[in-house]
Amino acid sequence: METNHKHPEKKEFNITVYTENQIGLLNRIAIIFTRRKINIDSLNTSPSEIEGIHRFNIVIDETEDVVRKLARQIEKQVEVLKVYYNTNDDIIWQEMALYKVPTEAIAEKASVERLLREHGARAVVIRKDYTVFETTGHREETDTLIEVLQPYGLIEFVRSARVAIIKDSEGFNQKLREFEQREPGEEVIENEYLNKRDKVFTM
Amino acid sequence: MNTLELQKEEASTQPEQAQTMTGSQAVIECLLAEGTDTIFGYPGGAIMPIYDALYDYRDKVNHILVRHEQGGIHAGQGYARTSGKVGVVFATSGPGATNLVTGLADAQIDSTPVVCITGQVFAHLLGTDAFQETDVINITTPVTKWNYQVTDACEIPEAIAKAFYIARSGRPGPVLIDITKNAQVQKFNYKGYTPCNHIRSYRPKPNVREEYIERAAELINAAKKPFVLFGQGVILGGAEAEFKAFVEKSGIPSAWTVLGAGALPTGHPLNVGMLGMHGNYGPNVLTNECDVLIAVGMRFDDRVTGRLDKYARQAQVIHLDIDPAEIDKNVQTTVPVWGDCKETLPLLTRLVEKKEHPEWLQKFRDYEQQEIEAVIRKELHPQTGEMTMGEVIDKLNKLTKGDAVIVTDVGQHQMVACRYAKFNQTRSNVTSGGLGTMGFALPAAIGAKFGAPNRTVVAVIGDGGFQMTLQELGTIMQTGIDVKILILNNHFLGMVRQWQELFNDRRYSFVDIESPDFVALAKAYKIDGNSISDRKDLEAALQTMLNHQGSYLLEVTVTKENNVFPMVPQGCSVSEIRLK
Ligand SMILES: Cc1ncc(C[n+]2csc(CCOP(=O)(O)OP(=O)(O)O)c2C)c(N)n1
Ligand SMILES: [Mg+2]
């Protein structure tokens, strides 16, 4: 996790934040980005697998150095339990998309059905006037289907925020139990970014 | 569970007999339970129920009616800075709350523990643009460590307990609790006050990791030219004695940030002076010569570091801080010692070798000599002409012997006061460091005196800044508090004028400021005063001010166009510091 100070490169980072379920916290987290004039490309917030704990997935395009500083400033907020940041290589991620197309156009052209199958889309609603398809995948995949459906009179399209699973994470259940203790172990109380620093001990 | 544990359990779940009371009464009960003795505030519609409850507690808590809510929060800050306790501030909704914003921002950036309680419109009116409704929670989010809106009286005890815990623990900061009017009047079952000392998502301080301490000690023991920078963290952590022990054993020259002043007495043989833009010559130049830089409870503000890519590049950096977000934020650390310096310093002291660095220390003294000759002598002992700010502060030192609390405003007089004031004790320098808030000093001095009633409090203020919050003379008049006000009048917004002189070809754009008759103004508020412009009157006038029973205003006319030097011009490296 060394940062290259000479040629800091921006890339997509996925920031995962575990928080208490508290009004106003979304704003408190968002302004940490906006005060540095950083655009949030994607933001998902939803209850986690643990009751009362929320999980944010935030995607931004930045250098690792900046992402690390942001992560620390987020983790500093009173109601934030833990922050992780990962590159796309460290995660499994998906975005879901919905497409609304005139049923007529699809019924007329049998090839559309084949196309949709090829893109792993499935019909969610079929009405006389329109049909809604759903597909899940990476950005390029959901984008491609827009192009495919455009000639058939795509009426409306929407894409969800990104959700991501961290490949080497062991979940948060055990961590949370540690947090609840008054004297938690090093794992929880220590700042992971300090541990990850390569050159902490170079002399 | 044995009986003892059972008893304890019962004791903690039923602190006192439950009592029916209003949310407003509970607010005051909770504050008293926290040990609050002083509240700075201003009433208004949305906080009237709390003021009504306060009426019954007049003999238990001292409420100071300020003249503007900004004054209220600066007073709360001054109180916190001298007493080490949490400052408490009341304000009403809407304009009352928005008037707090400058003070919150100031307290946030200077890590000052304050708890503000604001009234808010009835909960059912939230979001309707009701009379005096502002979205205080969202306005104050960027400038508070934590804030919370209470809409039900039952939340009050816990919200206040959390507020105090968060404000004072870890890296301290301001907290705001916004209470809707319905919650203030609501009757509920008050079960007593349980202080908060744990929030699962909040780690005020980490467990100390010995391996970092060991690495730091190794670096220090191998160093030929080690240099310590200390900041307010030492004071906030109450670690002055631990810090002194560390410095004395390791024999390392130590320099301070503006907010760290007084954490080690200014007269200590290892105290080599002030860092930063208007700091001392040696500490700035030698930052770029030391081999190991040990930063204790400071945050490498840009006013301290100057140009970052030319800052201490040759040095290995050890950073002791309680806030992990500060580590590597501005300066890349070689060894981060994350923790409360009250705990980490003694561990480090144990491992460092007892040493002296006479030749290295001499370098600081040599630079000091150059600074004395180029700057200090003529600032402190001008032979002719008008008085300088430096000589006023120097005289003040002689009379107070370095035992006074000096509260400063923002500008040239602030830098001069910080440079030349002597501090024998900690918690003696109260100034707006991070935000640079003009208008801070007068209200902060009032609070500082309430926080340290047995100490002499001198507010050093510019002619410009005084006019920003001078209405607080009314607070002085009404409370009879004893604050010495020393106005250094250069008839200019001096610090801006200095920049215009040096960097804008003397194009003095709107820095020429006229002032009222300050002594007459003080008199209107029943405060005695004097104005002098002749050197021969200085000592006697200062002595009169200090001896005076009660508050006193002394205006000293100083040279109009004096500049504060040394100076690290913006965008320059600390080693490019200018003596003229
Ligand atoms: C609220 C606020 N407004 C503007 C400034 C910018 N500023 C910094 S120093 C200064 C001049 C202060 O003049 P004065 O109070 O007379 O002090 P002097 O520098 O002359 O000692 C100004 C305008 C500020 N720091 N704070
Ligand atoms: Mg002035």
mmCIF file of C-alpha atoms in Angstrom, chain B residues 54 56 106 268 286 296 299 321 331 347 422 504 542:
data_model
loop_
_atom_site.group_PDB
_atom_site.id
_atom_site.type_symbol
_atom_site.label_atom_id
_atom_site.label_comp_id
_atom_site.label_asym_id
_atom_site.label_seq_id
_atom_site.Cartn_x
_atom_site.Cartn_y
_atom_site.Cartn_z
ATOM 1 C CA LEU B 54 -32.742 28.472 35.331
ATOM 2 C CA ASP B 56 -34.912 28.544 40.195
ATOM 3 C CA ASP B 106 -12.797 28.505 16.362
ATOM 4 C CA HIS B 268 13.270 27.033 30.598
ATOM 5 C CA LEU B 286 17.036 24.635 12.247
ATOM 6 C CA VAL B 296 4.278 16.399 20.408
ATOM 7 C CA ARG B 299 -0.679 19.330 13.850
ATOM 8 C CA ASP B 321 -0.693 12.671 18.662
ATOM 9 C CA VAL B 331 4.043 15.697 7.135
ATOM 10 C CA LEU B 347 7.091 5.512 28.293
ATOM 11 C CA LYS B 422 6.699 35.329 29.302
ATOM 12 C CA ASN B 504 1.244 44.608 -2.593
ATOM 13 C CA LEU B 542 0.689 49.591 33.143
#
